[in-house]
Short mmCIF file of C-alpha atoms in Angstrom, two decimals:
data_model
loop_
_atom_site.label_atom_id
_atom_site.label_comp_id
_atom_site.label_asym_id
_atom_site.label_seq_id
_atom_site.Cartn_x
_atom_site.Cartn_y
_atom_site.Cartn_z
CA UNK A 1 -24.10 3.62 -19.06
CA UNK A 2 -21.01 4.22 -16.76
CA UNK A 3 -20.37 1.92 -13.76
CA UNK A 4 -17.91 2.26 -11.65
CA UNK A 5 -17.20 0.64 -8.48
CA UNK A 6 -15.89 1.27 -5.18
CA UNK A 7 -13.68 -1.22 -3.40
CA UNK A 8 -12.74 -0.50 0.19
CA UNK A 9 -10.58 -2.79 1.90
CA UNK A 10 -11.15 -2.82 5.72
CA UNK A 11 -9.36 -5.46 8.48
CA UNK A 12 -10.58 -6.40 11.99
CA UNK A 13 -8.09 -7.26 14.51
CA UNK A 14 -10.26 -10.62 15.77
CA UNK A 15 -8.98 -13.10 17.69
CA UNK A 16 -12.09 -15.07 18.81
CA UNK A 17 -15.38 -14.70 15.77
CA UNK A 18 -17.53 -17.40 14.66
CA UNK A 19 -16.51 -19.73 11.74
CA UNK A 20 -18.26 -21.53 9.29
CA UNK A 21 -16.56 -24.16 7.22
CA UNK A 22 -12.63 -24.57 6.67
CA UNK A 23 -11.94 -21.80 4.35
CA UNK A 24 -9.63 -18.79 4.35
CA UNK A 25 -10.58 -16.50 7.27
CA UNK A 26 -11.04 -13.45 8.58
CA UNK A 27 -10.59 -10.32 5.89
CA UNK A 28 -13.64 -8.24 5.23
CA UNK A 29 -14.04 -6.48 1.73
CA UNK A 30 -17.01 -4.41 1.31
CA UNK A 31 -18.34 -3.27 -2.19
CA UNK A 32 -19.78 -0.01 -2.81
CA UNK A 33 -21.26 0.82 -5.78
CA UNK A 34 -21.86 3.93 -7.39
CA UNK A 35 -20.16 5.97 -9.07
CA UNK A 36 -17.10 5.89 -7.23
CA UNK A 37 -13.64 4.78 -6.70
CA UNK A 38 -11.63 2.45 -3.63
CA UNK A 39 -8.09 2.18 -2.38
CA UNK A 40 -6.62 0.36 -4.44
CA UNK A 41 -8.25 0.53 -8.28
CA UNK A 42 -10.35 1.37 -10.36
CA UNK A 43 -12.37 -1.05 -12.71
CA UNK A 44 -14.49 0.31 -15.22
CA UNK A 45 -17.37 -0.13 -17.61
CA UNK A 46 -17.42 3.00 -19.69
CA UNK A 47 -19.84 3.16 -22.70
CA UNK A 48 -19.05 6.41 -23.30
CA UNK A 49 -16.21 9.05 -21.65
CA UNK A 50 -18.60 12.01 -21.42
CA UNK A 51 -17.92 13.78 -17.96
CA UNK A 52 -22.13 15.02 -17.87
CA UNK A 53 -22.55 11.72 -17.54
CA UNK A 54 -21.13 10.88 -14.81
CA UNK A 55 -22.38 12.57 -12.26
CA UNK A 56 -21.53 11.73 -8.39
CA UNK A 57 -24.57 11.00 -6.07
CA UNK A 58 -23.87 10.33 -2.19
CA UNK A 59 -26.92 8.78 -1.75
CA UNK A 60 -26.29 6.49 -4.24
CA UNK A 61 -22.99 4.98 -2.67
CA UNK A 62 -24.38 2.21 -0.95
CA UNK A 63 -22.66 -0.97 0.45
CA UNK A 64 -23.69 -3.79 -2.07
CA UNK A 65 -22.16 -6.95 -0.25
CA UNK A 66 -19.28 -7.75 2.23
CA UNK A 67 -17.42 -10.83 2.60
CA UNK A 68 -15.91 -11.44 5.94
CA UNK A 69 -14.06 -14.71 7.28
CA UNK A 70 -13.22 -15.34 11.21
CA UNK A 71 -11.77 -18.17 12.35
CA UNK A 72 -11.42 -19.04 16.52
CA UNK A 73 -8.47 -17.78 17.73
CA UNK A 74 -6.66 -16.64 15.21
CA UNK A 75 -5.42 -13.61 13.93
CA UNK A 76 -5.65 -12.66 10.66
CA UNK A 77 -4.06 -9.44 9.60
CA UNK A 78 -1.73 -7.60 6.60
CA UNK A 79 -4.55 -8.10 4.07
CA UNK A 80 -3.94 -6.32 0.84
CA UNK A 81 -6.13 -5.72 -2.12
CA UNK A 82 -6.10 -5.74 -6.22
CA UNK A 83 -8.17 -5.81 -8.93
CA UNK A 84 -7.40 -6.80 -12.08
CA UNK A 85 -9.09 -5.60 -15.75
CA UNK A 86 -11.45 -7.41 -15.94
CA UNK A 87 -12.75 -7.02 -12.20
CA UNK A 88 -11.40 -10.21 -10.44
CA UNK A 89 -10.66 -9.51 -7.04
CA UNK A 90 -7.43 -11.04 -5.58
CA UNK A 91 -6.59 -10.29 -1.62
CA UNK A 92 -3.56 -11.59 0.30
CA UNK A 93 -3.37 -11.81 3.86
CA UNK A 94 -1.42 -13.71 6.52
CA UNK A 95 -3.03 -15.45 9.72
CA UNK A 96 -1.99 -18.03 12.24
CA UNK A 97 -0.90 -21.05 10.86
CA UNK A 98 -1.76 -24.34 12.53
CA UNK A 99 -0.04 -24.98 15.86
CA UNK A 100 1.65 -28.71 16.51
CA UNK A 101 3.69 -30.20 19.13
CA UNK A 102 7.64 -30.38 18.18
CA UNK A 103 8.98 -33.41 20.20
CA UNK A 104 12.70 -32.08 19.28
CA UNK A 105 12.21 -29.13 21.17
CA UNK A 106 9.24 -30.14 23.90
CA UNK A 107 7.14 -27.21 22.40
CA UNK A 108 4.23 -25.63 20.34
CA UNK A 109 4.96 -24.45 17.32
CA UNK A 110 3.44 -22.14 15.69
CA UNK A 111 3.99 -20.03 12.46
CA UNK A 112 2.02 -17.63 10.45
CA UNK A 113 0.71 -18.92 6.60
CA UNK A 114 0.01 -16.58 3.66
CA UNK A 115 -3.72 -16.70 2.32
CA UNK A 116 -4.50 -15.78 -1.18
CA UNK A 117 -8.18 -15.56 -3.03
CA UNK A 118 -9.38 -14.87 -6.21
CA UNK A 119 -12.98 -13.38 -6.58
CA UNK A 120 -14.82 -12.14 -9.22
CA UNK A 121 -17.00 -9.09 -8.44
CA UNK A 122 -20.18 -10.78 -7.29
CA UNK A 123 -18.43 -12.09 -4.13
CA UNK A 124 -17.84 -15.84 -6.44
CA UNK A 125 -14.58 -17.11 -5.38
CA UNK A 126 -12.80 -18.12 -7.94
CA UNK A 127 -9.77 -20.23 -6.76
CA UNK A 128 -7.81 -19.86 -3.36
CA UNK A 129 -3.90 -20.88 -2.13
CA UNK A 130 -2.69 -21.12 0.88
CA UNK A 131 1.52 -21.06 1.66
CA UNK A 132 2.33 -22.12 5.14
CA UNK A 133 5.99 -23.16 7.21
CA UNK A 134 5.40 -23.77 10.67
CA UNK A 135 8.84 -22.45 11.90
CA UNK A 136 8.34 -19.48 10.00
CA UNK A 137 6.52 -16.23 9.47
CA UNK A 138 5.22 -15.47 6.84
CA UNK A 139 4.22 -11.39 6.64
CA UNK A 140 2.21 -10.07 3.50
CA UNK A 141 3.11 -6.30 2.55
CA UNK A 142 1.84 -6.35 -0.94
CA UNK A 143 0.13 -7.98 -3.85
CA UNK A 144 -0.24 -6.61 -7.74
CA UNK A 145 -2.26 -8.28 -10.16
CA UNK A 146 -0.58 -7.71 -14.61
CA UNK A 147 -2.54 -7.85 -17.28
CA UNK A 148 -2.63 -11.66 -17.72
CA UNK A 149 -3.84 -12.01 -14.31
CA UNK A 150 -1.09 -13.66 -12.64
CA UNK A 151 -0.84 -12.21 -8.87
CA UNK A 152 2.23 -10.94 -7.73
CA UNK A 153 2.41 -11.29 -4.05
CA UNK A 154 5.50 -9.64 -1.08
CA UNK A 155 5.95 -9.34 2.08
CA UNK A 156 8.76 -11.02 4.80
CA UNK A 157 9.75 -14.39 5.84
CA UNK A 158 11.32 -14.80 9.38
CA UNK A 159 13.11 -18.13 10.52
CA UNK A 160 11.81 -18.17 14.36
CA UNK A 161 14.47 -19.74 16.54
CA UNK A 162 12.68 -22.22 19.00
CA UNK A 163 15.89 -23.91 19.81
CA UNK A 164 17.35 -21.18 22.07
CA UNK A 165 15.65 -19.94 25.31
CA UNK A 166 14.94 -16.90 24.02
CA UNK A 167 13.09 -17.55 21.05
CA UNK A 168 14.24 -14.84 19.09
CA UNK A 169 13.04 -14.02 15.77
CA UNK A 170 15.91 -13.89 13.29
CA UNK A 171 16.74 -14.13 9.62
CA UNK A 172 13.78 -11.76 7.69
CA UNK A 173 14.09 -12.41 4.24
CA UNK A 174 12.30 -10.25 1.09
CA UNK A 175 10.13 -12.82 -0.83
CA UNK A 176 8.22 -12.58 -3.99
CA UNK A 177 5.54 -15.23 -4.62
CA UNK A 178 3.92 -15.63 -8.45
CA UNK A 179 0.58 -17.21 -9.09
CA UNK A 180 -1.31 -17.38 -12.53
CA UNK A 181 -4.42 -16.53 -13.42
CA UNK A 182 -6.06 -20.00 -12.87
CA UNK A 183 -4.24 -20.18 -9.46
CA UNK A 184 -0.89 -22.06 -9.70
CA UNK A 185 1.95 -21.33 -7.80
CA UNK A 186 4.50 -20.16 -10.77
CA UNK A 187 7.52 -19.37 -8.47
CA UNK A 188 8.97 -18.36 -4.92
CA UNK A 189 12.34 -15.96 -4.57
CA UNK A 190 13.67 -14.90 -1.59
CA UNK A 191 16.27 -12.26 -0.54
CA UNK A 192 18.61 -12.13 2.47
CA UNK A 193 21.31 -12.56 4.19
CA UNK A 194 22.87 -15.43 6.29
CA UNK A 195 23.61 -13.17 8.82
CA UNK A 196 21.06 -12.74 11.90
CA UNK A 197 22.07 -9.36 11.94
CA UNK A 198 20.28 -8.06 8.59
CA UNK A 199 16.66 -7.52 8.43
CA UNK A 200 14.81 -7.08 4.94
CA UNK A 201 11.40 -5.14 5.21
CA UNK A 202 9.85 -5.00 1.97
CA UNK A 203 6.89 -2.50 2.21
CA UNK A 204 4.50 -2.93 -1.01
CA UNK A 205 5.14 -4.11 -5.20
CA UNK A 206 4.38 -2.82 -8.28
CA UNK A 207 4.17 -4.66 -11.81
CA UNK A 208 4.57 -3.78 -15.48
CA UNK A 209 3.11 -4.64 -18.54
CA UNK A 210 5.77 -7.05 -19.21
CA UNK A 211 5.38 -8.78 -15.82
CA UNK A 212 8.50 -7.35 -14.14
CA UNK A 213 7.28 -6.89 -10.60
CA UNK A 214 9.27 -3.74 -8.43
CA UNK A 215 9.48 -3.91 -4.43
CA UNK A 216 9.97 -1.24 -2.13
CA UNK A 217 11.15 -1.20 1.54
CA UNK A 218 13.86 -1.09 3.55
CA UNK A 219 16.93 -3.34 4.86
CA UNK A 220 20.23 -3.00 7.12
CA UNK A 221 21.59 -5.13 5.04
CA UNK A 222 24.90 -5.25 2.83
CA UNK A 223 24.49 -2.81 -0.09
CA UNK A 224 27.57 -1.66 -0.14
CA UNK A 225 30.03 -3.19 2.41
CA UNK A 226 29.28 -6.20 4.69
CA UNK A 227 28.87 -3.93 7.52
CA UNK A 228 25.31 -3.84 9.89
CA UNK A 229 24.26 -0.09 9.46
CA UNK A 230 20.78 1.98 10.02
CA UNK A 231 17.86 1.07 7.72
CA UNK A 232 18.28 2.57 4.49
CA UNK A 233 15.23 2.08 1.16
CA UNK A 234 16.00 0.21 -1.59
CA UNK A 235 14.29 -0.70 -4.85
CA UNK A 236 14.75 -4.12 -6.42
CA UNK A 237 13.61 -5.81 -9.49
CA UNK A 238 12.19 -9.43 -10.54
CA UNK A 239 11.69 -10.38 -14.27
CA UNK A 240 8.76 -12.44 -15.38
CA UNK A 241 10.74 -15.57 -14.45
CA UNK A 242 11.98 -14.08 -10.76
CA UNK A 243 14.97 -13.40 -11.77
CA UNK A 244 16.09 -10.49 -9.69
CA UNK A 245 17.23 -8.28 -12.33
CA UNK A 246 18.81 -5.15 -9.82
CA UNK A 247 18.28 -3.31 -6.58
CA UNK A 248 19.22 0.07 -5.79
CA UNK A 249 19.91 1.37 -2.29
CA UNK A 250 17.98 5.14 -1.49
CA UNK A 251 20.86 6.03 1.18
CA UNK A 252 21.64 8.88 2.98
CA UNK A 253 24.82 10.19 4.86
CA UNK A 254 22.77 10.51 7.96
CA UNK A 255 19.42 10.45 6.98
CA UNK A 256 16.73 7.61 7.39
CA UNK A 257 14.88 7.11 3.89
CA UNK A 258 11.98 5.11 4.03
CA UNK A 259 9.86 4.16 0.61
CA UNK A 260 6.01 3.34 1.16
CA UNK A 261 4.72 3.05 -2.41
CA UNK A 262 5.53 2.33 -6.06
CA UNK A 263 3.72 2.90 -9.34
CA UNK A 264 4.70 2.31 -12.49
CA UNK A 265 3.60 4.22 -15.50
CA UNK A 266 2.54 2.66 -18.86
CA UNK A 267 2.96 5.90 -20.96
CA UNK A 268 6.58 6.41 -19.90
CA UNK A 269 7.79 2.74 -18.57
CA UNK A 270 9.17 4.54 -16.00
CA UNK A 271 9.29 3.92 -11.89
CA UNK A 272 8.31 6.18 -9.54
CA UNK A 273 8.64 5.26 -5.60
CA UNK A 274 7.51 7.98 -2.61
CA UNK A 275 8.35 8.07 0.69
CA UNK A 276 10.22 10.07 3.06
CA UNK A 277 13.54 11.71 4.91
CA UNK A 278 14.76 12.88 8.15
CA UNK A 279 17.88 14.35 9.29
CA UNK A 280 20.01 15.12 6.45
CA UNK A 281 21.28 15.00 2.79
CA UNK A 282 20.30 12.72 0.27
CA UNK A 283 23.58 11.09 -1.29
CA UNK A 284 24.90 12.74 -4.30
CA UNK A 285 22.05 15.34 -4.71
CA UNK A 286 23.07 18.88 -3.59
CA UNK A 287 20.04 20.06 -2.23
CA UNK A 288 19.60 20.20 1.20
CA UNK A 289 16.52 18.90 3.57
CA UNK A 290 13.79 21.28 4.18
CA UNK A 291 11.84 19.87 7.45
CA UNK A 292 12.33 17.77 9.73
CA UNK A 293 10.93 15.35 7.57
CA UNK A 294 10.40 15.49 3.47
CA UNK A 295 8.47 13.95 1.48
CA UNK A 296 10.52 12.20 -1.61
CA UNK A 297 9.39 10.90 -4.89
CA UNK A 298 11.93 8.99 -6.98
CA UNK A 299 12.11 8.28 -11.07
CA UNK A 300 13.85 4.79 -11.99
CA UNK A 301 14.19 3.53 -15.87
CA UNK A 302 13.75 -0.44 -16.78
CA UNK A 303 17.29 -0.42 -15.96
CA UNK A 304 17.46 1.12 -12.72
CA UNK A 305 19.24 4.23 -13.65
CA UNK A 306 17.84 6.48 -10.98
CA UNK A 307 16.86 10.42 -9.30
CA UNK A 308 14.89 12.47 -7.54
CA UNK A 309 12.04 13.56 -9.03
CA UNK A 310 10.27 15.78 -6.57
CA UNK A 311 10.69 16.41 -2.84
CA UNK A 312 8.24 18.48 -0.51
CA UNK A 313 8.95 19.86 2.99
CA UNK A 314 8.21 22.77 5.18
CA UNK A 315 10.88 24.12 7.60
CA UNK A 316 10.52 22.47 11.07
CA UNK A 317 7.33 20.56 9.38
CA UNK A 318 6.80 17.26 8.30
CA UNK A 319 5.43 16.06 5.32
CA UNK A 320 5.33 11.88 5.23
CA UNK A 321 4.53 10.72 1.45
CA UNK A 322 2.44 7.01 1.84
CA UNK A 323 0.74 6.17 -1.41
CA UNK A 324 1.13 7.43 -5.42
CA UNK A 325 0.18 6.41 -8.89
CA UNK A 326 0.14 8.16 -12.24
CA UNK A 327 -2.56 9.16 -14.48
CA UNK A 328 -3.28 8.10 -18.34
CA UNK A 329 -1.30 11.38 -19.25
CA UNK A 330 1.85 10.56 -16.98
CA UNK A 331 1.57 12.95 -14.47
CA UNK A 332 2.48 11.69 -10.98
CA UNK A 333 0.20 12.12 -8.34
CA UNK A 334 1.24 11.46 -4.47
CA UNK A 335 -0.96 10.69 -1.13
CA UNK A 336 0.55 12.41 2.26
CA UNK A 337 0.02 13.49 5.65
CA UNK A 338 1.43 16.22 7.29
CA UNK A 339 1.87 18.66 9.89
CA UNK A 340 1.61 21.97 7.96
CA UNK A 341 -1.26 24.28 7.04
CA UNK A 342 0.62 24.98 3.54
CA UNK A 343 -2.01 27.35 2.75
CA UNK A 344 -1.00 29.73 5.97
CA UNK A 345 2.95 28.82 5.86
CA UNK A 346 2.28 27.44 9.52
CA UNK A 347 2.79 24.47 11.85
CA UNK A 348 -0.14 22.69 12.70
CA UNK A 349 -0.46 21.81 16.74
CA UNK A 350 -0.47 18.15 16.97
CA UNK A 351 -2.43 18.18 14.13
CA UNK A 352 -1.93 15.71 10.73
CA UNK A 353 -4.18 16.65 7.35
CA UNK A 354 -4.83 14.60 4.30
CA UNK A 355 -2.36 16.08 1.29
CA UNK A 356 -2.68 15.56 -2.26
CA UNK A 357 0.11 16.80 -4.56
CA UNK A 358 -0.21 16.61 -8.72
CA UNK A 359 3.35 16.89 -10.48
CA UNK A 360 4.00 16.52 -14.12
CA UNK A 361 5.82 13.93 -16.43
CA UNK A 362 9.34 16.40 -15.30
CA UNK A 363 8.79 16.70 -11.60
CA UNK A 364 7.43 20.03 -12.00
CA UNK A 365 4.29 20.88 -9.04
CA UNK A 366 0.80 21.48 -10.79
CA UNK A 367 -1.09 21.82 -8.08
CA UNK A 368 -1.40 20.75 -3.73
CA UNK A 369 -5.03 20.13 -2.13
CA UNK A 370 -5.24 19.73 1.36
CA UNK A 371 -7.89 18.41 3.80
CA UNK A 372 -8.94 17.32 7.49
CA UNK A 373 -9.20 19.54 10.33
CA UNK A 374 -6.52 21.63 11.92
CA UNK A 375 -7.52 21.68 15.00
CA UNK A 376 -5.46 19.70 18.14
CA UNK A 377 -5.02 15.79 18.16
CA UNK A 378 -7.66 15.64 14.73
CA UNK A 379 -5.64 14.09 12.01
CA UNK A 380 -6.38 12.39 8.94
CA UNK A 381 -3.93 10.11 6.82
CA UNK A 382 -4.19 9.16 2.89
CA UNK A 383 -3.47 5.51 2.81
CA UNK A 384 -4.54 5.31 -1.26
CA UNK A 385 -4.65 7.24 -4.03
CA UNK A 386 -5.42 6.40 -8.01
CA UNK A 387 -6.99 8.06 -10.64
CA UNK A 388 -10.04 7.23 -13.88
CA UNK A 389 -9.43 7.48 -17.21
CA UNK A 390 -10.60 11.10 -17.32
CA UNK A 391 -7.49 11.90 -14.72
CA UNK A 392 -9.45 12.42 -11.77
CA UNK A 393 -8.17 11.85 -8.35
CA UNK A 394 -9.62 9.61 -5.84
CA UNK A 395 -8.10 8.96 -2.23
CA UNK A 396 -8.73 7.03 0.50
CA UNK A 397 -7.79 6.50 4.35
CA UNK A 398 -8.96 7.64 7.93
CA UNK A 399 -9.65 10.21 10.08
CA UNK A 400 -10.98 11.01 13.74
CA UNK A 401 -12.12 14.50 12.84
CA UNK A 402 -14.90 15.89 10.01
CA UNK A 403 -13.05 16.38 6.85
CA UNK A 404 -16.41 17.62 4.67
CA UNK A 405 -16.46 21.48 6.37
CA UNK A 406 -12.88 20.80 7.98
CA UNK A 407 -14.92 20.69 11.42
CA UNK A 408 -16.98 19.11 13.99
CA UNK A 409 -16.49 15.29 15.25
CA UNK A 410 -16.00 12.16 13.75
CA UNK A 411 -18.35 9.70 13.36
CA UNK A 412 -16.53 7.18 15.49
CA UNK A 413 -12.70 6.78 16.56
CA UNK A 414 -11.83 6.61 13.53
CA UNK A 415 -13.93 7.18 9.78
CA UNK A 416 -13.18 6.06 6.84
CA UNK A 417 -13.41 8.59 4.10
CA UNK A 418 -13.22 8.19 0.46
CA UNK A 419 -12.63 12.01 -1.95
CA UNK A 420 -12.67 12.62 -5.82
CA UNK A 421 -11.01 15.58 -7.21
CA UNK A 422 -11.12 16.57 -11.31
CA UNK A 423 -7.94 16.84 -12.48
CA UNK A 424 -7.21 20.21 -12.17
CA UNK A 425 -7.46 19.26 -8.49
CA UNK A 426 -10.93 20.48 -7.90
CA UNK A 427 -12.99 19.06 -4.96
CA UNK A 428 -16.10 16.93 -6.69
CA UNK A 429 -17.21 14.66 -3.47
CA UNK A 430 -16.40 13.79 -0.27
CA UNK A 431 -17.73 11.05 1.57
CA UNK A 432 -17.30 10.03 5.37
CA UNK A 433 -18.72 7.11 7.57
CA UNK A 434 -18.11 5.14 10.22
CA UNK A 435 -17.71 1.30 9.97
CA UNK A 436 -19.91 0.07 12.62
CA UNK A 437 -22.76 1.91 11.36
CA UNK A 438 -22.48 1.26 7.88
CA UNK A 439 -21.49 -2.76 8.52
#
């Protein structure tokens, strides 16, 4: 018997929905089962590897259960999902903390707290943690989950200044937050700078099999120099103790480089990040831009020793790289959107399709898929991607046009859409649906 099991991780924007108890609010998570895959991984229970066996039924992908918190007036948004191996659920969010009068300053304060849960896959919560400084913000960008089960959890911290006028927000640190498997808070780091000036903007983590947890984003802060520049990527490090072990700076002469995933690959140990360029040269690699913007994919060791692996781009094209992973074989596979029909060599007017691209272990392109229609102001955005242990390739994300026969409407505004593709990039299934008729 092979079960797999879909996990789709969807927020609503609510500031006013009906509460019941105290608990963590407002994030939704529905199930569906089938045989299937979700954003963010895959869990398992594989008797036997044959592919005849697993065949793909649509009308066997049925929601099984949803769990969805509101609380009045607040907002709870920034929730990310992981999944362990054994199934356990973990989510991370961030929502309005509780407000209180500061006699100091004659007003309400009011910060934002970081919510984490543990669940198992029958909707059972299993522990949950809540972080919270009122004169700060906390912002969740990420959460990974190693194979002990201790969560890994980033995002930003910003000191709010409620003792000028203005109120400016100021001071956004990187943090890092550990918690074990039974729910204890292991650690907290934090990295920043004194200065107002520099902002850190972490964007999602990855962790290893020895518990070394990666971040992604970017900063205008001192990398080289003390000087406030443009926003420039970096890559930093954490050991199992948060000790930050190295960062690495993805800069540019003139270029804005912005990372939006990281995966790391058990077969290799190696680091890959994507993301994407604009405007010029990458420093110290000869080859020039190709679009207007490229999509990058970069190969780090354990020890941070660094290069491009791959870059895509189309001249006067865009090509925006948001989400990759790697397979059991150590190919690297990327999620993107862009602007170009790369099957015509043409432009696409106002116009965004779904792109998967396969490359192997040395950088070198296997294969590009691309769906979503091409007609005006349709687009469709991959905001996932992972793969099985058989190497096939499952995405995720949204759309406002019909991606099945690259035509006709939507469902709603916007669907969400779930594909599978063998690993030879084949198209196996493609589902579509629209949340309010499905929730």
């Amino acid at each position: 018997m092979i079960r797999l099991i879909i996990l789709i991780f969807i927020i609503f924007f609510q500031a006013c929905s009906p509460t019941s108890g105290k608990e963590i609010k407002n994030f939704l998570i529905p199930l569906v089962q089938g045989n299937g895959i979700g954003p963010i991984a895959i869990h398992e229970n594989l008797d036997s590897l044959d592919p005849e066996e697993i065949p793909f039924r649509e009308n066997l992908v049925n929601f099984e259960w949803a769990l969805l918190y509101g609380d009045h007036l607040k907002l709870t948004k920034d929730s990310h999902l992981a999944v362990d191996d054994n199934g356990f659920i973990y989510i991370a969010a961030d929502t309005d903390g509780n407000p209180f009068y500061d006699n100091s300053v004659h007003r309400l304060i009011t910060g934002k707290k970081l919510v984490l849960g543990k669940y198992d896959s029958q909707k059972n919560e299993i522990w949950t943690h809540e972080l919270e400084n009122p004169y700060v913000n906390l912002d969740v960008t990420g959460i990974a989950v190693d194979t002990k089960g201790n969560a890994y959890v980033t995002g930003s911290s910003t000191i709010k200044n409620y003792f000028e006028k203005s109120r400016i927000e100021k001071k956004q640190f990187l943090f890092v937050i550990k918690i074990n498997s039974e729910g204890n808070l292991e650690w907290i780091r934090e990295i920043g700078s004194s200065n107002d000036a520099y902002k850190v903007n972490p964007r999602t983590i990855a962790v290893d099999t020895l518990g070394n947890s990666y971040v992604v984003g970017t900063s205008n802060g001192p990398f080289e120099g003390d000087s406030v520049k443009p926003e420039s990527g970096f890559i930093t490090k954490f050991d199992t103790n948060g000790n930050q072990v190295w960062v690495k700076e993805l800069s540019a002469l003139e270029a804005k480089i912005t990372p939006t995933s990281v995966a790391f690959d058990k077969r290799s140990g190696n680091i890959y990040l994507c993301g994407s360029a604009n405007n010029n040269n990458i420093r110290n690699d000869k080859n020039p831009r190709i679009g207007r913007n490229d999509l990058l994919v970069f190969k780090y060791d354990e020890n941070g020793n660094g290069q491009i692996f791959a870059r895509l781009g189309f001249a006067l094209g865009s090509v925006f790289g948001n989400t990759i992973t790697t397979d059991p074989l150590g190919n690297v596979l990327v999620g993107a959107y862009t602007d170009v029909d790369f099957a015509s060599s043409t432009i696409q007017d106002n116009s965004h399709n779904g792109l998967i691209i396969k490359y192997d272990s040395s950088g070198a392109q296997k294969w590009i898929r691309q769906f979503g229609p091409s007609t005006p102001l349709k687009s469709t955005f991959i905001s996932e991607i992972t793969t099985d242990r058989l190497g096939n390739v499952f995405t995720t994300g949204s759309t406002n046009g019909f991606i099945k026969f690259n035509d006709g409407p939507s469902e709603g505004n916007r669907d969400v859409f779930v594909t599978k593709h063998s690993s030879s990039g084949d198209v196996l299934k493609l589902w579509q649906w629209e949340f309010n008729k499905k929730l």
